[in-house]
Short mmCIF file of C-alpha atoms in Angstrom, two decimals:
data_model
loop_
_atom_site.label_atom_id
_atom_site.label_comp_id
_atom_site.label_asym_id
_atom_site.label_seq_id
_atom_site.Cartn_x
_atom_site.Cartn_y
_atom_site.Cartn_z
CA UNK A 1397 28.53 -24.08 -29.37
CA UNK A 1398 26.57 -27.15 -30.42
CA UNK A 1399 27.45 -28.93 -27.18
CA UNK A 1400 26.41 -26.10 -24.87
CA UNK A 1401 23.29 -25.48 -26.95
CA UNK A 1402 21.96 -28.91 -26.08
CA UNK A 1403 23.53 -29.47 -22.67
CA UNK A 1404 23.69 -25.89 -21.39
CA UNK A 1405 26.63 -24.05 -19.88
CA UNK A 1406 27.00 -21.36 -22.53
CA UNK A 1407 28.23 -17.93 -21.37
CA UNK A 1408 24.82 -16.46 -22.19
CA UNK A 1409 23.22 -19.06 -19.93
CA UNK A 1410 25.27 -17.88 -16.98
CA UNK A 1411 24.44 -14.25 -17.77
CA UNK A 1412 20.73 -15.04 -17.92
CA UNK A 1413 20.97 -17.04 -14.71
CA UNK A 1414 22.72 -14.13 -12.98
CA UNK A 1415 19.99 -11.75 -14.14
CA UNK A 1416 17.35 -14.12 -12.77
CA UNK A 1417 19.07 -14.31 -9.38
CA UNK A 1418 19.41 -10.52 -9.24
CA UNK A 1419 15.72 -10.13 -10.09
CA UNK A 1420 14.78 -12.53 -7.28
CA UNK A 1421 16.86 -10.59 -4.78
CA UNK A 1422 15.50 -7.27 -6.06
CA UNK A 1423 11.93 -8.49 -5.75
CA UNK A 1424 12.56 -9.69 -2.21
CA UNK A 1425 14.09 -6.33 -1.26
CA UNK A 1426 11.25 -4.46 -2.92
CA UNK A 1427 8.77 -6.35 -0.76
CA UNK A 1428 10.55 -6.21 2.58
CA UNK A 1429 12.38 -2.86 2.63
CA UNK A 1430 9.32 -0.64 3.33
CA UNK A 1431 8.58 -2.76 6.40
CA UNK A 1432 12.19 -2.91 7.58
CA UNK A 1433 13.11 0.74 7.01
CA UNK A 1434 9.88 2.47 8.01
CA UNK A 1435 8.88 -0.07 10.70
CA UNK A 1436 5.40 -0.47 9.24
CA UNK A 1437 3.21 -3.05 10.99
CA UNK A 1438 2.35 -5.96 8.75
CA UNK A 1439 -1.16 -5.55 7.34
CA UNK A 1440 -3.71 -8.30 7.67
CA UNK A 1441 -6.23 -9.70 5.26
CA UNK A 1442 -6.09 -9.76 1.47
CA UNK A 1443 -3.97 -6.60 1.28
CA UNK A 1444 -1.07 -8.68 2.62
CA UNK A 1445 -1.60 -12.23 1.44
CA UNK A 1446 -2.37 -11.26 -2.16
CA UNK A 1447 0.99 -9.50 -2.32
CA UNK A 1448 2.70 -12.46 -0.65
CA UNK A 1449 1.13 -14.91 -3.10
CA UNK A 1450 2.27 -12.76 -6.03
CA UNK A 1451 5.84 -12.93 -4.76
CA UNK A 1452 5.64 -16.72 -4.38
CA UNK A 1453 4.15 -17.05 -7.87
CA UNK A 1454 6.96 -14.89 -9.27
CA UNK A 1455 9.58 -17.12 -7.69
CA UNK A 1456 7.80 -20.22 -8.99
CA UNK A 1457 7.69 -18.82 -12.51
CA UNK A 1458 11.37 -17.95 -12.50
CA UNK A 1459 12.38 -21.29 -10.99
CA UNK A 1460 10.33 -23.18 -13.57
CA UNK A 1461 12.05 -21.37 -16.45
CA UNK A 1462 15.45 -22.02 -14.87
CA UNK A 1463 14.65 -25.68 -14.30
CA UNK A 1464 13.36 -26.21 -17.83
CA UNK A 1465 16.52 -24.76 -19.33
CA UNK A 1466 19.22 -25.93 -16.94
CA UNK A 1467 17.93 -29.06 -15.20
CA UNK A 1468 18.49 -32.58 -16.48
CA UNK A 1469 15.26 -34.48 -16.05
CA UNK A 1470 15.17 -38.01 -14.69
CA UNK A 1471 12.07 -40.13 -14.38
CA UNK A 1472 13.19 -41.72 -11.15
CA UNK A 1473 13.21 -38.36 -9.33
CA UNK A 1474 9.76 -36.79 -8.96
CA UNK A 1475 11.21 -33.37 -8.27
CA UNK A 1476 13.03 -33.53 -11.62
CA UNK A 1477 9.91 -34.32 -13.59
CA UNK A 1478 8.98 -32.34 -16.69
CA UNK A 1479 5.35 -32.23 -15.63
CA UNK A 1480 6.16 -30.80 -12.23
CA UNK A 1481 8.14 -27.83 -13.59
CA UNK A 1482 6.72 -27.27 -17.08
CA UNK A 1483 3.06 -27.90 -16.23
CA UNK A 1484 2.30 -27.29 -12.56
CA UNK A 1485 4.90 -24.82 -11.33
CA UNK A 1486 4.98 -22.75 -14.52
CA UNK A 1487 1.19 -22.80 -14.96
CA UNK A 1488 -1.16 -22.88 -11.95
CA UNK A 1489 1.58 -22.03 -9.43
CA UNK A 1490 3.45 -19.54 -11.61
CA UNK A 1491 2.09 -17.42 -14.44
CA UNK A 1492 -1.52 -18.44 -13.80
CA UNK A 1493 -1.32 -17.59 -10.10
CA UNK A 1494 0.44 -14.30 -10.85
CA UNK A 1495 -2.24 -13.18 -13.32
CA UNK A 1496 -5.04 -14.44 -11.08
CA UNK A 1497 -3.79 -12.37 -8.15
CA UNK A 1498 -3.67 -9.25 -10.27
CA UNK A 1499 -7.18 -9.91 -11.64
CA UNK A 1500 -8.40 -10.37 -8.07
CA UNK A 1501 -6.91 -7.02 -7.12
CA UNK A 1502 -8.53 -5.28 -10.09
CA UNK A 1503 -11.82 -6.94 -9.18
CA UNK A 1504 -11.51 -5.34 -5.75
CA UNK A 1505 -10.68 -1.94 -7.25
CA UNK A 1506 -13.66 -2.16 -9.59
CA UNK A 1507 -16.13 -2.81 -6.80
CA UNK A 1508 -14.60 -0.31 -4.38
CA UNK A 1509 -14.13 2.65 -6.73
CA UNK A 1510 -16.74 2.04 -9.44
CA UNK A 1511 -19.51 0.30 -7.49
CA UNK A 1512 -18.49 2.15 -4.29
CA UNK A 1513 -18.94 -0.91 -2.13
CA UNK A 1514 -16.86 -3.77 -0.83
CA UNK A 1515 -16.64 -6.84 -3.10
CA UNK A 1516 -19.52 -9.30 -2.60
CA UNK A 1517 -17.17 -12.29 -2.57
CA UNK A 1518 -14.09 -12.82 -0.46
CA UNK A 1519 -10.76 -12.48 -2.20
CA UNK A 1520 -9.51 -16.00 -1.52
CA UNK A 1521 -12.74 -17.49 -2.92
CA UNK A 1522 -12.55 -15.35 -6.06
CA UNK A 1523 -8.87 -16.22 -6.51
CA UNK A 1524 -9.63 -19.93 -6.18
CA UNK A 1525 -12.41 -19.72 -8.75
CA UNK A 1526 -10.38 -17.96 -11.43
CA UNK A 1527 -7.46 -20.32 -10.82
CA UNK A 1528 -9.60 -23.40 -11.54
CA UNK A 1529 -9.06 -23.32 -15.36
CA UNK A 1530 -5.30 -23.46 -14.80
CA UNK A 1531 -5.59 -26.38 -12.41
CA UNK A 1532 -7.94 -28.25 -14.75
CA UNK A 1533 -5.65 -27.65 -17.73
CA UNK A 1534 -2.57 -28.80 -15.82
CA UNK A 1535 -4.35 -31.95 -14.65
CA UNK A 1536 -5.51 -32.74 -18.18
CA UNK A 1537 -2.00 -32.29 -19.61
CA UNK A 1538 -0.54 -34.41 -16.82
CA UNK A 1539 -2.95 -37.22 -17.62
CA UNK A 1540 -2.41 -37.10 -21.40
CA UNK A 1541 1.39 -36.65 -21.08
CA UNK A 1542 2.14 -34.86 -24.37
CA UNK A 1543 5.65 -33.67 -23.39
CA UNK A 1544 8.70 -35.08 -25.16
CA UNK A 1545 12.13 -35.82 -23.68
CA UNK A 1546 13.02 -32.10 -23.88
CA UNK A 1547 9.87 -31.08 -21.97
CA UNK A 1548 8.35 -29.56 -25.11
CA UNK A 1549 4.85 -30.16 -26.42
CA UNK A 1550 3.63 -30.23 -29.99
CA UNK A 1551 1.80 -27.49 -31.86
CA UNK A 1552 -1.55 -29.12 -31.17
CA UNK A 1553 -0.98 -28.52 -27.45
CA UNK A 1554 0.95 -25.25 -27.46
CA UNK A 1555 -1.85 -23.29 -29.16
CA UNK A 1556 -4.50 -23.89 -26.45
CA UNK A 1557 -1.90 -23.45 -23.69
CA UNK A 1558 -0.77 -20.08 -25.03
CA UNK A 1559 -4.43 -19.25 -25.63
CA UNK A 1560 -5.09 -19.74 -21.91
CA UNK A 1561 -2.21 -17.40 -21.10
CA UNK A 1562 -3.57 -14.81 -23.53
CA UNK A 1563 -7.12 -15.18 -22.17
CA UNK A 1564 -6.03 -14.02 -18.73
CA UNK A 1565 -4.16 -11.07 -20.19
CA UNK A 1566 -7.33 -10.11 -22.09
CA UNK A 1567 -9.30 -10.40 -18.83
CA UNK A 1568 -6.73 -8.13 -17.23
CA UNK A 1569 -7.25 -5.59 -20.01
CA UNK A 1570 -11.04 -5.79 -19.67
CA UNK A 1571 -11.00 -5.13 -15.92
CA UNK A 1572 -8.47 -2.33 -16.36
CA UNK A 1573 -10.68 -0.72 -18.98
CA UNK A 1574 -13.55 -0.77 -16.50
CA UNK A 1575 -11.59 1.34 -13.98
CA UNK A 1576 -9.62 3.53 -16.38
CA UNK A 1577 -11.85 6.58 -15.71
CA UNK A 1578 -11.17 6.53 -11.95
CA UNK A 1579 -8.72 9.24 -10.89
CA UNK A 1580 -6.45 7.05 -8.80
CA UNK A 1581 -3.93 8.82 -6.57
CA UNK A 1582 -1.35 6.08 -6.00
CA UNK A 1583 -0.27 5.04 -9.53
CA UNK A 1584 -2.70 2.09 -9.62
CA UNK A 1585 -3.72 2.57 -13.25
CA UNK A 1586 -0.12 3.04 -14.34
CA UNK A 1587 0.88 -0.17 -12.59
CA UNK A 1588 -2.03 -2.03 -14.18
CA UNK A 1589 -1.08 -1.00 -17.71
CA UNK A 1590 2.56 -1.81 -17.02
CA UNK A 1591 1.56 -5.29 -15.87
CA UNK A 1592 -0.50 -5.80 -19.01
CA UNK A 1593 2.34 -4.63 -21.23
CA UNK A 1594 5.02 -6.87 -19.74
CA UNK A 1595 2.74 -9.91 -19.52
CA UNK A 1596 1.67 -9.52 -23.17
CA UNK A 1597 5.30 -9.07 -24.21
CA UNK A 1598 6.25 -12.16 -22.22
CA UNK A 1599 3.67 -14.29 -24.01
CA UNK A 1600 4.94 -13.04 -27.36
CA UNK A 1601 8.54 -13.87 -26.48
CA UNK A 1602 7.55 -17.26 -25.06
CA UNK A 1603 5.75 -18.14 -28.30
CA UNK A 1604 8.72 -16.95 -30.35
CA UNK A 1605 11.11 -18.97 -28.18
CA UNK A 1606 8.93 -22.05 -28.57
CA UNK A 1607 8.86 -21.69 -32.34
CA UNK A 1608 12.63 -21.24 -32.47
CA UNK A 1609 13.20 -24.27 -30.27
CA UNK A 1610 10.73 -26.57 -31.97
CA UNK A 1611 10.94 -25.62 -35.63
CA UNK A 1612 14.68 -25.00 -35.99
CA UNK A 1613 16.35 -27.37 -33.55
CA UNK A 1614 19.33 -27.70 -35.89
CA UNK A 1615 20.46 -24.08 -35.41
CA UNK A 1616 22.51 -23.91 -32.22
CA UNK A 1617 22.77 -20.15 -31.82
CA UNK A 1618 19.00 -19.83 -32.23
CA UNK A 1619 18.40 -22.24 -29.38
CA UNK A 1620 20.88 -20.41 -27.16
CA UNK A 1621 19.33 -17.02 -27.97
CA UNK A 1622 15.79 -18.22 -27.32
CA UNK A 1623 16.83 -19.68 -23.98
CA UNK A 1624 18.49 -16.43 -23.00
CA UNK A 1625 15.50 -14.29 -24.03
CA UNK A 1626 13.09 -16.57 -22.22
CA UNK A 1627 14.82 -16.29 -18.86
CA UNK A 1628 15.64 -12.58 -19.13
CA UNK A 1629 12.08 -11.67 -20.10
CA UNK A 1630 10.70 -13.68 -17.20
CA UNK A 1631 13.06 -11.84 -14.85
CA UNK A 1632 11.80 -8.51 -16.19
CA UNK A 1633 8.20 -9.69 -15.88
CA UNK A 1634 8.34 -10.55 -12.19
CA UNK A 1635 9.94 -7.21 -11.32
CA UNK A 1636 7.74 -5.01 -13.50
CA UNK A 1637 4.56 -6.86 -12.61
CA UNK A 1638 4.89 -6.42 -8.87
CA UNK A 1639 3.27 -3.40 -7.24
CA UNK A 1640 2.16 -2.29 -3.79
CA UNK A 1641 -0.13 0.46 -5.01
CA UNK A 1642 -3.23 -1.62 -5.72
CA UNK A 1643 -3.60 -3.24 -2.31
CA UNK A 1644 -1.39 -1.11 -0.03
CA UNK A 1645 -1.27 2.43 -1.44
CA UNK A 1646 0.35 4.05 1.60
CA UNK A 1647 3.23 1.55 1.53
CA UNK A 1648 3.66 2.19 -2.19
CA UNK A 1649 4.31 5.86 -1.41
CA UNK A 1650 6.79 4.94 1.29
CA UNK A 1651 8.71 2.80 -1.18
CA UNK A 1652 8.84 5.81 -3.55
CA UNK A 1653 9.83 8.27 -0.85
CA UNK A 1654 13.34 8.88 -2.19
CA UNK A 1655 11.87 9.86 -5.52
CA UNK A 1656 9.09 12.06 -4.18
CA UNK A 1657 10.99 13.61 -1.24
CA UNK A 1658 7.82 13.51 0.84
CA UNK A 1659 6.96 11.73 4.03
CA UNK A 1660 3.51 10.30 4.53
CA UNK A 1661 2.93 8.72 7.91
CA UNK A 1662 -0.85 8.59 7.66
CA UNK A 1663 -3.37 8.04 4.91
CA UNK A 1664 -4.85 11.49 5.50
CA UNK A 1665 -1.48 13.11 4.79
CA UNK A 1666 -1.03 10.98 1.67
CA UNK A 1667 -4.45 12.08 0.44
CA UNK A 1668 -3.61 15.73 1.04
CA UNK A 1669 -6.34 16.34 3.60
CA UNK A 1670 -6.03 19.86 4.98
CA UNK A 1671 -4.85 20.24 8.58
CA UNK A 1672 -4.13 16.54 9.07
CA UNK A 1673 -0.50 16.70 10.13
CA UNK A 1674 1.26 17.21 13.43
CA UNK A 1675 -0.28 19.58 15.93
CA UNK A 1676 1.28 23.02 15.51
CA UNK A 1677 2.53 24.94 18.51
CA UNK A 1678 0.84 28.20 17.57
CA UNK A 1679 -2.65 26.86 17.02
CA UNK A 1680 -5.51 28.71 18.77
CA UNK A 1681 -5.72 28.12 22.51
CA UNK A 1682 -8.96 27.22 24.24
CA UNK A 1683 -9.61 26.45 27.88
CA UNK A 1684 -10.45 22.80 28.56
CA UNK A 1685 -13.62 22.48 30.61
CA UNK A 1686 -14.15 18.96 32.04
CA UNK A 1687 -17.87 19.68 32.35
CA UNK A 1688 -18.31 19.89 28.60
CA UNK A 1689 -19.44 16.78 26.67
CA UNK A 1690 -16.65 14.50 25.51
CA UNK A 1691 -17.70 14.64 21.86
CA UNK A 1692 -17.35 18.43 21.95
CA UNK A 1693 -13.98 18.29 23.70
CA UNK A 1694 -12.62 15.84 21.13
CA UNK A 1695 -13.13 18.44 18.43
CA UNK A 1696 -10.22 20.29 20.03
CA UNK A 1697 -7.09 18.82 18.46
CA UNK A 1698 -4.90 19.62 21.45
CA UNK A 1699 -7.26 17.82 23.80
CA UNK A 1700 -7.70 14.95 21.34
CA UNK A 1701 -3.95 14.42 21.14
CA UNK A 1702 -3.61 14.37 24.92
CA UNK A 1703 -6.60 12.06 25.29
CA UNK A 1704 -5.16 9.77 22.60
CA UNK A 1705 -1.82 9.54 24.42
CA UNK A 1706 -3.64 8.63 27.61
CA UNK A 1707 -5.72 5.98 25.82
CA UNK A 1708 -2.60 4.51 24.22
CA UNK A 1709 -0.96 4.28 27.64
CA UNK A 1710 -3.98 2.25 28.77
CA UNK A 1711 -3.68 0.01 25.68
CA UNK A 1712 -7.13 1.17 24.64
CA UNK A 1713 -6.38 3.81 22.03
CA UNK A 1714 -8.21 2.21 19.11
CA UNK A 1715 -11.40 4.19 19.67
CA UNK A 1716 -9.62 7.55 19.82
CA UNK A 1717 -7.50 6.79 16.77
CA UNK A 1718 -10.65 5.75 14.93
CA UNK A 1719 -12.36 9.00 15.94
CA UNK A 1720 -9.36 10.99 14.70
CA UNK A 1721 -9.31 9.28 11.30
CA UNK A 1722 -13.06 9.66 10.87
CA UNK A 1723 -12.58 13.39 11.48
CA UNK A 1724 -10.14 13.40 8.56
CA UNK A 1725 -12.64 11.43 6.47
CA UNK A 1726 -15.32 14.04 7.17
CA UNK A 1727 -13.02 16.84 5.99
CA UNK A 1728 -12.95 15.45 2.44
CA UNK A 1729 -15.61 17.15 0.31
CA UNK A 1730 -18.53 14.98 -0.76
CA UNK A 1731 -17.76 16.09 -4.33
CA UNK A 1732 -14.49 14.13 -4.12
CA UNK A 1733 -15.71 10.52 -3.81
CA UNK A 1734 -12.40 8.94 -4.81
CA UNK A 1735 -10.49 10.39 -1.87
CA UNK A 1736 -13.38 9.60 0.46
CA UNK A 1737 -13.33 5.98 -0.73
CA UNK A 1738 -9.58 5.75 -0.20
CA UNK A 1739 -9.99 6.99 3.36
CA UNK A 1740 -13.04 4.81 4.02
CA UNK A 1741 -11.25 1.68 2.79
CA UNK A 1742 -8.26 2.55 4.95
CA UNK A 1743 -10.46 2.97 8.04
CA UNK A 1744 -12.34 -0.26 7.37
CA UNK A 1745 -9.17 -2.29 6.91
CA UNK A 1746 -7.54 -0.77 9.98
CA UNK A 1747 -10.44 -0.62 12.45
CA UNK A 1748 -13.61 -2.35 11.22
CA UNK A 1749 -12.74 -5.60 9.43
CA UNK A 1750 -12.47 -8.74 11.51
CA UNK A 1751 -8.89 -9.20 12.67
CA UNK A 1752 -7.94 -5.61 11.77
CA UNK A 1753 -4.70 -4.27 13.33
CA UNK A 1754 -6.66 -1.83 15.55
CA UNK A 1755 -10.07 -3.46 15.53
CA UNK A 1756 -12.58 -1.43 17.53
CA UNK A 1757 -15.11 -2.92 19.91
CA UNK A 1758 -18.48 -2.42 18.20
CA UNK A 1759 -21.60 -4.52 17.82
CA UNK A 1760 -21.95 -7.04 15.02
CA UNK A 1761 -24.90 -5.14 13.56
CA UNK A 1762 -22.95 -1.89 13.23
CA UNK A 1763 -19.97 -3.71 11.77
CA UNK A 1764 -22.11 -5.41 9.14
CA UNK A 1765 -23.77 -2.10 8.26
CA UNK A 1766 -20.39 -0.71 7.26
CA UNK A 1767 -19.14 -3.85 5.51
CA UNK A 1768 -22.33 -4.16 3.46
CA UNK A 1769 -22.80 -0.48 2.65
CA UNK A 1770 -23.78 0.52 -0.87
CA UNK A 1771 -21.78 3.75 -0.79
CA UNK A 1772 -18.33 3.91 0.77
CA UNK A 1773 -18.26 7.68 0.33
CA UNK A 1774 -21.50 8.31 2.25
CA UNK A 1775 -21.35 11.07 4.84
CA UNK A 1776 -22.96 8.94 7.58
CA UNK A 1777 -20.90 5.82 6.93
CA UNK A 1778 -19.28 5.81 10.39
CA UNK A 1779 -21.93 7.77 12.31
CA UNK A 1780 -23.39 4.82 14.23
CA UNK A 1781 -19.93 3.45 14.96
CA UNK A 1782 -18.87 6.76 16.46
CA UNK A 1783 -22.00 6.76 18.61
CA UNK A 1784 -21.18 3.38 20.12
CA UNK A 1785 -17.53 4.17 20.66
CA UNK A 1786 -18.32 7.54 22.21
CA UNK A 1787 -20.43 5.82 24.86
CA UNK A 1788 -17.61 3.39 25.60
CA UNK A 1789 -15.08 6.21 25.91
CA UNK A 1790 -17.36 8.15 28.26
CA UNK A 1791 -17.83 5.13 30.50
CA UNK A 1792 -14.23 3.94 30.55
CA UNK A 1793 -11.52 6.33 29.42
CA UNK A 1794 -13.02 9.73 30.19
CA UNK A 1795 -13.49 9.16 33.92
CA UNK A 1796 -9.89 8.10 34.42
CA UNK A 1797 -8.47 10.77 32.15
CA UNK A 1798 -9.47 13.73 34.36
CA UNK A 1799 -7.33 12.41 37.20
CA UNK A 1800 -4.42 11.35 35.01
CA UNK A 1801 -1.07 13.04 34.55
CA UNK A 1802 -1.94 13.60 30.88
CA UNK A 1803 -4.74 15.99 31.79
CA UNK A 1804 -2.49 17.75 34.31
CA UNK A 1805 0.15 18.27 31.63
CA UNK A 1806 -2.45 19.54 29.18
CA UNK A 1807 -3.88 21.89 31.80
CA UNK A 1808 -0.44 23.31 32.62
CA UNK A 1809 0.42 23.69 28.95
CA UNK A 1810 -2.81 25.54 28.19
CA UNK A 1811 -2.31 27.80 31.23
CA UNK A 1812 1.25 28.67 30.27
CA UNK A 1813 0.34 29.36 26.67
CA UNK A 1814 -2.61 31.47 27.78
CA UNK A 1815 -0.34 33.61 29.98
CA UNK A 1816 2.20 33.99 27.18
CA UNK A 1817 -0.56 34.92 24.78
CA UNK A 1818 -1.90 37.59 27.15
CA UNK A 1819 1.59 39.03 27.72
CA UNK A 1820 2.18 39.19 24.01
CA UNK A 1821 -1.00 41.17 23.45
CA UNK A 1822 -0.46 43.42 26.47
CA UNK A 1823 3.14 44.43 25.66
CA UNK A 1824 3.02 44.19 21.91
CA UNK A 1825 6.09 41.95 21.91
CA UNK A 1826 6.33 39.20 19.40
CA UNK A 1827 7.42 35.82 20.76
CA UNK A 1828 7.44 34.12 17.40
CA UNK A 1829 10.74 32.97 15.91
CA UNK A 1830 10.40 35.58 13.16
CA UNK A 1831 12.51 38.76 13.18
CA UNK A 1832 11.18 41.48 15.46
CA UNK A 1833 9.79 44.63 13.89
CA UNK A 1834 10.40 46.76 17.02
CA UNK A 1835 12.54 49.85 16.39
CA UNK A 1836 15.94 49.82 18.02
CA UNK A 1837 15.18 52.93 20.07
CA UNK A 1838 12.21 51.18 21.65
CA UNK A 1839 13.89 47.84 22.10
CA UNK A 1840 14.64 47.24 25.82
CA UNK A 1841 17.27 44.65 24.93
CA UNK A 1842 19.47 47.18 23.13
CA UNK A 1843 22.20 48.89 25.15
CA UNK A 1844 23.63 52.34 24.79
CA UNK A 1845 27.21 51.14 24.33
CA UNK A 1846 26.31 48.57 21.74
CA UNK A 1847 27.60 49.36 18.22
CA UNK A 1848 24.37 47.93 16.81
CA UNK A 1849 22.43 50.40 18.96
CA UNK A 1850 24.33 53.40 17.59
CA UNK A 1851 23.76 52.28 14.04
CA UNK A 1852 20.06 51.76 14.62
CA UNK A 1853 19.83 55.06 16.51
CA UNK A 1854 21.43 57.02 13.68
CA UNK A 1855 19.11 55.30 11.24
CA UNK A 1856 16.10 56.35 13.34
CA UNK A 1857 17.34 59.94 13.56
CA UNK A 1858 17.63 60.10 9.80
CA UNK A 1859 14.08 58.94 9.47
CA UNK A 1860 12.99 61.69 11.84
#
């Protein structure tokens, strides 16, 4: 035991290493499966790269712990340097980067849901600023070189280093406390508290492991146990800390679909907006008049769906999709600002922000009005944008739509459904898939020689 305690290779080391590898694979699957299974387009902007950076930081943290416990360090190889793994990869590129990403996400949530506006500073700038203390600390330690041959530092150094770790956890708690009253709908607050819990527990275990390694180096089993706990706790940390809900709430629901047994293809469905699903076959029928204004026609869901399909076929469907989602935004009561903010943020990230997946063609002035708004739940947030896009649709799409096959199909469908509807009212027959309430004696589809007819006939005679 004494040999493997100092050189490694104990059975517990292999168990801990296996757990670390499994956690890496699990984290990778957790990140990629929603995109692979549900064919979700990759989001752009901070909602994607903050998640990607968290995954990289998690891998760095795990690799640093593995390297510090299982790698033999040699001065002639820079990649086997104590300061590379114990200082830089574990600190600024590992735990520090992981906590900084989460603080950046909470900073966004605070401004969006508490201040009801977009953050005044870009995410990558804020992340760089709060990562500076880690970089400065790592550079200072690298210059002073306090690590011994086992890559451990003395008590004089470990206290401020662990204090820096704890400071970021306290910052995480402070930001979480600022948003705790918000009624989040996608488990954001739960994920925040879980991240705080596991990160605080990790710091406690890391301090305990350091004390066991430094104070009682003569006890072999204590060194083996501390090494095992250190790696296992880090594996738990990277899995429990990761979450989609804060930056990509819709994807977080898709990853939980097996648990919830619900399918959410759009943000409006996930938010429970009434009448936001697929167009039903038995919705009210109205005649489409090409002479009516386009903005009035688009209020008809059947027409809007047909017009959207036509626009998509022309590779110009962004404006119609935007109009449709703004209609869902307007359905949310003004007394429910949280849901309105969710929907507004979704629309901005999908249609308004520069480089958005379905960026709409609007003027710079209108775009900046939305991005710099003081109230994301305001009723007129997208009013000017709709005005500009409506003019574009009238000039471009509308003229071609009336002569397209999509309008012909819609016209035929409305005509057929109108005829069926009139026949149903004239004859009193029910064409719905429900069971008919017509008496057997009046049913023209019943025959005299049918056994079912005789049974129904005798039942009618008894009633008479």
